[in-house]
Short mmCIF file of N, CA and C and ligand atoms in Angstrom, two decimals:
data_model
loop_
_atom_site.label_atom_id
_atom_site.label_comp_id
_atom_site.label_asym_id
_atom_site.label_seq_id
_atom_site.Cartn_x
_atom_site.Cartn_y
_atom_site.Cartn_z
N MET A 19 9.01 -1.87 9.44
CA MET A 19 10.36 -1.78 8.68
C MET A 19 10.32 -3.25 7.56
N ILE A 20 11.03 -2.69 6.48
CA ILE A 20 10.69 -3.69 5.33
C ILE A 20 12.06 -5.00 5.57
N ASN A 21 12.02 -5.90 5.47
CA ASN A 21 12.86 -6.88 5.61
C ASN A 21 13.27 -7.28 4.42
N LYS A 22 12.74 -7.85 3.52
CA LYS A 22 13.32 -8.23 2.15
C LYS A 22 12.30 -8.44 1.19
N ILE A 23 12.63 -8.38 0.12
CA ILE A 23 12.03 -8.73 -1.14
C ILE A 23 11.06 -10.37 -0.83
N ALA A 24 9.53 -10.20 -0.93
CA ALA A 24 9.13 -11.22 -0.94
C ALA A 24 9.00 -11.97 -1.99
N HIS A 25 8.06 -11.21 -3.03
CA HIS A 25 8.25 -11.89 -4.11
C HIS A 25 8.28 -10.64 -5.36
N ILE A 26 8.57 -11.05 -6.50
CA ILE A 26 8.30 -10.04 -7.58
C ILE A 26 7.09 -10.93 -8.88
N ALA A 27 6.22 -10.22 -8.42
CA ALA A 27 5.06 -10.95 -9.49
C ALA A 27 4.94 -10.16 -10.78
N ILE A 28 4.98 -11.14 -11.68
CA ILE A 28 4.78 -10.91 -13.06
C ILE A 28 3.25 -11.69 -13.83
N ALA A 29 2.74 -10.41 -14.06
CA ALA A 29 1.43 -10.69 -15.28
C ALA A 29 1.93 -11.33 -16.03
N VAL A 30 0.90 -12.67 -16.94
CA VAL A 30 0.88 -13.52 -17.76
C VAL A 30 -0.31 -13.43 -18.38
N ASN A 31 -0.14 -13.69 -19.46
CA ASN A 31 -1.68 -14.23 -20.19
C ASN A 31 -2.07 -15.91 -20.09
N ASP A 32 -1.24 -16.67 -20.28
CA ASP A 32 -1.42 -17.94 -20.44
C ASP A 32 -0.43 -18.87 -19.25
N LEU A 33 -1.09 -18.88 -17.98
CA LEU A 33 -0.27 -19.39 -17.01
C LEU A 33 0.36 -20.81 -17.16
N ASP A 34 -0.25 -21.47 -17.54
CA ASP A 34 0.36 -22.90 -17.80
C ASP A 34 1.76 -23.34 -18.68
N LYS A 35 1.47 -22.20 -19.57
CA LYS A 35 2.54 -22.19 -20.39
C LYS A 35 3.93 -21.41 -20.05
N GLU A 36 3.53 -20.45 -19.33
CA GLU A 36 4.94 -19.51 -18.93
C GLU A 36 5.18 -20.80 -17.15
N ILE A 37 4.59 -21.39 -16.70
CA ILE A 37 4.83 -22.34 -16.12
C ILE A 37 5.79 -23.08 -16.21
N GLU A 38 5.26 -23.47 -17.45
CA GLU A 38 6.37 -24.49 -18.11
C GLU A 38 7.75 -24.05 -18.46
N ARG A 39 7.80 -22.86 -18.41
CA ARG A 39 9.03 -21.93 -19.14
C ARG A 39 10.03 -21.56 -18.24
N TYR A 40 9.37 -21.18 -16.83
CA TYR A 40 9.90 -20.93 -15.74
C TYR A 40 10.39 -22.24 -15.28
N ARG A 41 9.54 -23.28 -15.05
CA ARG A 41 10.26 -24.53 -14.79
C ARG A 41 11.63 -25.20 -15.57
N ASP A 42 10.98 -25.55 -16.75
CA ASP A 42 11.61 -25.92 -17.59
C ASP A 42 12.70 -25.22 -18.12
N ILE A 43 12.52 -23.91 -18.44
CA ILE A 43 13.82 -23.66 -19.04
C ILE A 43 14.82 -22.75 -18.01
N LEU A 44 14.03 -21.84 -17.31
CA LEU A 44 15.21 -21.14 -16.10
C LEU A 44 15.20 -22.17 -15.19
N GLY A 45 14.75 -23.34 -14.98
CA GLY A 45 15.10 -24.25 -13.96
C GLY A 45 14.55 -23.89 -12.65
N LEU A 46 13.57 -22.92 -12.52
CA LEU A 46 13.17 -22.68 -10.74
C LEU A 46 12.39 -23.73 -10.40
N ASP A 47 12.35 -23.79 -8.55
CA ASP A 47 11.45 -24.61 -8.09
C ASP A 47 10.40 -24.14 -8.30
N TYR A 48 9.44 -24.88 -8.69
CA TYR A 48 7.88 -24.18 -8.87
C TYR A 48 7.40 -25.36 -7.25
N LEU A 49 6.85 -24.33 -6.80
CA LEU A 49 5.82 -24.66 -5.59
C LEU A 49 4.61 -25.31 -5.54
N GLY A 50 4.06 -24.30 -6.89
CA GLY A 50 2.46 -24.60 -6.75
C GLY A 50 1.82 -23.55 -7.14
N MET A 51 0.25 -23.91 -6.96
CA MET A 51 -0.19 -22.50 -8.11
C MET A 51 -1.83 -22.61 -7.09
N GLU A 52 -2.06 -21.55 -7.01
CA GLU A 52 -3.21 -20.98 -6.23
C GLU A 52 -4.29 -20.45 -6.79
N VAL A 53 -5.61 -20.15 -6.72
CA VAL A 53 -6.42 -18.87 -7.11
C VAL A 53 -6.91 -18.28 -5.91
N VAL A 54 -6.48 -17.37 -6.41
CA VAL A 54 -7.33 -16.29 -5.26
C VAL A 54 -8.35 -15.84 -5.79
N GLU A 55 -9.23 -15.77 -5.17
CA GLU A 55 -10.86 -15.99 -5.73
C GLU A 55 -11.03 -14.57 -5.62
N LYS A 56 -10.82 -13.43 -4.80
CA LYS A 56 -11.25 -12.26 -4.37
C LYS A 56 -10.46 -11.16 -5.47
N GLN A 57 -9.17 -11.64 -5.84
CA GLN A 57 -8.61 -10.88 -6.88
C GLN A 57 -8.67 -11.33 -8.32
N LYS A 58 -9.51 -12.25 -8.22
CA LYS A 58 -9.72 -12.96 -9.74
C LYS A 58 -8.46 -13.18 -10.48
N VAL A 59 -7.53 -13.78 -9.40
CA VAL A 59 -6.29 -14.30 -10.44
C VAL A 59 -6.13 -15.64 -9.79
N LYS A 60 -5.03 -16.21 -10.40
CA LYS A 60 -4.43 -17.46 -10.46
C LYS A 60 -3.00 -17.07 -10.35
N VAL A 61 -2.10 -17.74 -9.13
CA VAL A 61 -0.75 -16.95 -8.88
C VAL A 61 -0.02 -19.05 -9.12
N ALA A 62 1.28 -18.66 -9.82
CA ALA A 62 2.02 -19.56 -9.63
C ALA A 62 3.21 -19.50 -8.80
N PHE A 63 4.03 -20.24 -7.92
CA PHE A 63 4.94 -19.76 -7.02
C PHE A 63 6.09 -20.37 -7.56
N PHE A 64 7.12 -19.76 -7.52
CA PHE A 64 9.03 -20.51 -7.60
C PHE A 64 9.56 -19.87 -6.50
N LYS A 65 10.37 -20.70 -6.08
CA LYS A 65 11.35 -20.04 -5.07
C LYS A 65 12.55 -19.66 -5.78
N VAL A 66 13.26 -18.93 -5.59
CA VAL A 66 14.48 -18.33 -6.10
C VAL A 66 15.36 -17.86 -4.68
N GLY A 67 16.12 -18.65 -4.14
CA GLY A 67 16.87 -18.52 -2.92
C GLY A 67 15.76 -17.82 -1.84
N GLU A 68 16.38 -16.95 -1.28
CA GLU A 68 15.29 -16.01 -0.37
C GLU A 68 13.84 -15.87 -0.85
N THR A 69 14.00 -15.48 -2.15
CA THR A 69 12.71 -15.08 -2.32
C THR A 69 11.66 -15.71 -3.47
N GLN A 70 10.61 -15.13 -3.84
CA GLN A 70 9.87 -15.74 -4.77
C GLN A 70 10.23 -15.23 -6.43
N ILE A 71 9.28 -15.85 -7.26
CA ILE A 71 8.55 -15.33 -8.40
C ILE A 71 7.42 -15.72 -8.23
N GLU A 72 6.44 -14.88 -8.37
CA GLU A 72 5.03 -15.27 -8.45
C GLU A 72 4.58 -15.19 -9.73
N LEU A 73 3.90 -16.12 -10.82
CA LEU A 73 3.38 -15.43 -12.12
C LEU A 73 2.29 -15.57 -11.83
N THR A 74 0.80 -14.20 -12.27
CA THR A 74 -0.11 -14.14 -11.86
C THR A 74 -1.30 -13.80 -13.25
N ALA A 75 -2.38 -14.94 -13.71
CA ALA A 75 -2.75 -14.49 -14.44
C ALA A 75 -4.32 -14.28 -13.93
N PRO A 76 -4.85 -13.80 -15.09
CA PRO A 76 -6.13 -13.20 -14.35
C PRO A 76 -7.23 -14.32 -14.78
N THR A 77 -8.26 -14.81 -13.75
CA THR A 77 -9.32 -15.51 -14.19
C THR A 77 -10.51 -14.81 -14.76
N GLU A 78 -10.78 -13.64 -14.48
CA GLU A 78 -11.70 -12.93 -15.16
C GLU A 78 -11.08 -11.71 -16.11
N TRP A 79 -11.14 -11.15 -17.24
CA TRP A 79 -10.84 -10.01 -17.44
C TRP A 79 -11.21 -9.00 -16.84
N ASP A 80 -12.23 -8.69 -16.37
CA ASP A 80 -12.53 -7.85 -15.59
C ASP A 80 -12.05 -7.46 -14.06
N SER A 81 -10.66 -7.73 -13.92
CA SER A 81 -9.88 -7.72 -12.64
C SER A 81 -8.74 -6.66 -12.68
N PRO A 82 -8.19 -6.66 -11.48
CA PRO A 82 -7.03 -5.49 -11.91
C PRO A 82 -5.93 -6.29 -13.03
N VAL A 83 -5.46 -6.94 -12.57
CA VAL A 83 -4.83 -7.94 -13.16
C VAL A 83 -5.16 -8.13 -14.77
N GLY A 84 -6.36 -8.37 -15.07
CA GLY A 84 -6.68 -8.55 -16.56
C GLY A 84 -6.74 -7.47 -16.88
N LYS A 85 -6.97 -6.29 -16.23
CA LYS A 85 -7.29 -4.91 -16.81
C LYS A 85 -5.86 -4.28 -17.06
N PHE A 86 -4.65 -4.72 -16.39
CA PHE A 86 -3.14 -4.61 -16.46
C PHE A 86 -2.89 -4.78 -17.80
N LEU A 87 -3.20 -6.26 -18.10
CA LEU A 87 -2.81 -7.02 -19.35
C LEU A 87 -3.35 -6.41 -20.39
N LYS A 88 -4.49 -6.19 -20.31
CA LYS A 88 -4.86 -5.43 -21.71
C LYS A 88 -4.22 -3.90 -21.96
N LYS A 89 -4.01 -3.30 -20.74
CA LYS A 89 -3.44 -1.91 -21.27
C LYS A 89 -1.93 -2.05 -21.13
N ARG A 90 -1.10 -3.12 -20.58
CA ARG A 90 0.14 -3.01 -20.50
C ARG A 90 0.94 -4.06 -21.07
N GLY A 91 0.26 -5.08 -21.57
CA GLY A 91 0.75 -6.39 -21.77
C GLY A 91 1.45 -6.79 -20.38
N SER A 92 1.95 -8.52 -20.92
CA SER A 92 2.58 -8.98 -19.95
C SER A 92 3.89 -8.40 -19.40
N GLY A 93 4.11 -8.77 -18.21
CA GLY A 93 5.39 -8.04 -17.57
C GLY A 93 5.18 -7.94 -15.93
N ILE A 94 6.31 -7.20 -15.63
CA ILE A 94 6.82 -7.06 -13.88
C ILE A 94 5.09 -6.24 -13.51
N HIS A 95 4.65 -6.68 -12.46
CA HIS A 95 3.43 -6.07 -12.19
C HIS A 95 3.43 -5.98 -10.73
N HIS A 96 4.07 -6.00 -9.96
CA HIS A 96 4.37 -5.40 -8.39
C HIS A 96 5.63 -6.12 -7.86
N ILE A 97 6.38 -5.91 -6.92
CA ILE A 97 7.11 -5.97 -6.49
C ILE A 97 6.50 -5.85 -4.96
N ALA A 98 6.70 -7.54 -3.95
CA ALA A 98 6.00 -7.58 -2.88
C ALA A 98 7.58 -7.32 -1.49
N TYR A 99 7.39 -6.42 -0.82
CA TYR A 99 8.07 -6.45 0.40
C TYR A 99 7.68 -7.13 1.84
N GLU A 100 8.55 -7.73 2.30
CA GLU A 100 8.00 -8.47 3.38
C GLU A 100 7.96 -7.56 4.49
N VAL A 101 7.44 -7.14 5.28
CA VAL A 101 6.97 -6.45 6.59
C VAL A 101 6.64 -7.32 7.86
N ASP A 102 7.28 -6.88 8.98
CA ASP A 102 6.66 -7.71 10.62
C ASP A 102 5.41 -7.17 10.54
N ASP A 103 4.97 -6.06 10.09
CA ASP A 103 3.63 -5.56 10.26
C ASP A 103 2.79 -5.11 9.47
N VAL A 104 2.08 -5.61 8.82
CA VAL A 104 1.56 -4.65 7.91
C VAL A 104 0.83 -3.73 8.04
N GLU A 105 -0.41 -3.73 9.49
CA GLU A 105 -1.10 -2.49 9.58
C GLU A 105 -0.16 -1.55 10.04
N ASN A 106 1.00 -1.60 10.78
CA ASN A 106 1.83 -0.32 11.43
C ASN A 106 2.67 0.02 9.90
N GLN A 107 2.95 -0.82 9.12
CA GLN A 107 3.22 -0.09 7.85
C GLN A 107 2.35 0.50 7.30
N ILE A 108 1.20 0.19 6.81
CA ILE A 108 0.06 1.28 6.28
C ILE A 108 0.19 2.68 7.18
N LYS A 109 0.24 2.34 8.60
CA LYS A 109 -0.19 3.72 9.55
C LYS A 109 1.37 4.32 9.38
N GLU A 110 2.38 4.12 9.35
CA GLU A 110 3.58 4.65 9.17
C GLU A 110 3.57 5.20 7.90
N PHE A 111 3.25 4.59 6.46
CA PHE A 111 3.28 5.33 4.94
C PHE A 111 2.25 6.04 5.29
N LYS A 112 1.12 6.28 6.15
CA LYS A 112 0.05 7.44 5.76
C LYS A 112 0.79 8.30 6.35
N GLU A 113 1.23 8.17 7.47
CA GLU A 113 1.90 9.01 8.44
C GLU A 113 2.94 10.25 7.47
N LYS A 114 3.68 9.56 6.62
CA LYS A 114 4.55 9.85 5.57
C LYS A 114 3.87 10.64 4.18
N GLY A 115 2.66 10.41 4.20
CA GLY A 115 1.74 10.92 2.88
C GLY A 115 1.92 9.90 1.89
N VAL A 116 2.07 9.06 2.23
CA VAL A 116 1.89 7.75 1.03
C VAL A 116 0.75 7.16 0.71
N ARG A 117 0.19 7.46 -0.57
CA ARG A 117 -0.88 7.13 -1.34
C ARG A 117 -1.25 5.59 -0.73
N MET A 118 -1.96 5.07 -0.77
CA MET A 118 -2.36 3.48 -0.37
C MET A 118 -3.78 2.99 -1.24
N ILE A 119 -3.31 1.80 -1.47
CA ILE A 119 -4.60 1.55 -2.34
C ILE A 119 -5.72 0.86 -1.54
N ASP A 120 -4.91 0.05 -0.53
CA ASP A 120 -5.37 -0.29 0.94
C ASP A 120 -5.26 0.20 1.90
N GLU A 121 -6.30 0.89 2.52
CA GLU A 121 -6.00 1.71 3.91
C GLU A 121 -6.14 0.09 5.03
N THR A 122 -6.25 -0.73 4.90
CA THR A 122 -6.61 -1.63 5.82
C THR A 122 -5.96 -3.24 5.05
N SER A 123 -5.51 -3.98 5.91
CA SER A 123 -5.06 -5.14 5.20
C SER A 123 -5.97 -5.97 4.58
N ARG A 124 -5.36 -7.03 4.02
CA ARG A 124 -6.38 -8.21 3.30
C ARG A 124 -5.61 -9.08 3.36
N LEU A 125 -6.35 -10.39 3.20
CA LEU A 125 -5.68 -11.70 2.58
C LEU A 125 -5.44 -11.87 1.60
N GLY A 126 -4.10 -12.04 1.14
CA GLY A 126 -3.69 -12.50 -0.35
C GLY A 126 -3.89 -13.75 -0.39
N ALA A 127 -2.86 -14.33 -1.56
CA ALA A 127 -2.10 -15.75 -1.68
C ALA A 127 -1.56 -16.05 -0.04
N GLU A 128 -1.58 -18.00 -0.12
CA GLU A 128 -0.90 -18.25 1.00
C GLU A 128 -1.65 -17.54 2.39
N LYS A 129 -2.81 -16.98 2.12
CA LYS A 129 -3.48 -16.27 3.35
C LYS A 129 -2.67 -15.39 4.17
N ALA A 130 -1.57 -14.71 3.57
CA ALA A 130 -0.94 -14.02 3.70
C ALA A 130 -1.69 -12.52 4.31
N LYS A 131 -1.42 -11.78 5.26
CA LYS A 131 -1.92 -10.22 5.29
C LYS A 131 -1.01 -9.32 4.56
N ILE A 132 -1.86 -8.64 3.63
CA ILE A 132 -0.96 -8.23 2.55
C ILE A 132 -1.79 -6.57 2.57
N ALA A 133 -1.11 -5.69 1.67
CA ALA A 133 -1.80 -4.46 1.44
C ALA A 133 -0.99 -3.62 0.51
N PHE A 134 -1.39 -3.18 -0.60
CA PHE A 134 -1.19 -2.42 -1.53
C PHE A 134 -1.24 -0.87 -1.63
N VAL A 135 0.32 -0.31 -1.99
CA VAL A 135 0.67 1.00 -2.15
C VAL A 135 0.61 1.33 -3.15
N HIS A 136 -0.13 2.68 -3.90
CA HIS A 136 -0.45 3.32 -4.77
C HIS A 136 0.98 3.69 -5.43
N PRO A 137 1.22 3.31 -7.11
CA PRO A 137 2.30 3.39 -7.92
C PRO A 137 2.52 4.81 -7.90
N GLU A 138 1.87 5.86 -7.77
CA GLU A 138 2.21 6.97 -8.45
C GLU A 138 3.59 7.38 -7.69
N GLY A 139 3.92 7.17 -6.35
CA GLY A 139 4.94 7.40 -5.69
C GLY A 139 6.11 7.31 -5.87
N PHE A 140 6.11 5.86 -6.34
CA PHE A 140 7.29 5.00 -6.29
C PHE A 140 7.53 4.53 -7.92
N SER A 141 7.80 5.47 -8.92
CA SER A 141 8.09 5.61 -10.02
C SER A 141 7.29 4.46 -10.47
N GLY A 142 6.14 4.51 -10.42
CA GLY A 142 5.24 3.68 -11.21
C GLY A 142 4.96 2.65 -10.79
N VAL A 143 5.98 1.68 -10.02
CA VAL A 143 5.99 0.68 -9.73
C VAL A 143 4.66 0.16 -8.77
N LEU A 144 4.14 -0.62 -8.46
CA LEU A 144 3.13 -1.22 -7.56
C LEU A 144 3.93 -1.90 -6.24
N ILE A 145 3.35 -1.54 -5.14
CA ILE A 145 4.09 -2.12 -4.34
C ILE A 145 3.14 -2.76 -3.45
N GLU A 146 3.61 -3.97 -3.27
CA GLU A 146 2.57 -4.80 -2.12
C GLU A 146 3.43 -5.11 -0.82
N LEU A 147 3.07 -5.11 0.40
CA LEU A 147 3.41 -5.07 1.31
C LEU A 147 2.86 -6.63 2.03
N LYS A 148 3.92 -7.13 2.48
CA LYS A 148 3.04 -8.59 2.89
C LYS A 148 3.90 -8.92 4.50
N GLU A 149 2.82 -9.45 5.37
CA GLU A 149 3.44 -9.55 6.47
C GLU A 149 3.76 -10.95 6.34
N LYS A 150 5.09 -11.49 7.33
CA LYS A 150 5.62 -12.56 7.09
C LYS A 150 5.18 -13.68 8.13
ZN1 ZN B 27 1.85 -10.23 -4.65
#
């Protein structure tokens, strides 16, 4: 079951510059930055009430986020929904015929269990499932 939006991720080219803008101009509560080696990204987190905004920039251009930026430019990259159990959610979605990018969960930022759902069935929007 989906509980809430865990975060909205925005792909950016210049993370330091965007951190300043989101912190100093939007005035969001900056929580910190993390490098996720496996996905070749740097991620900055901002708290917005119950949810978060994540700015994500590639550490290498030959990475999913790097390719996204080259193809589509900066903008919303994915929406992450918080679920109780990622493995159960994957199983349920597969039974419903949903195309998954990740057939099993993996570790994302903040060492959370995550899985990505293919955007094709959801209006072209990449979906992340994140275990709470
Ligand atoms: Zn995410």
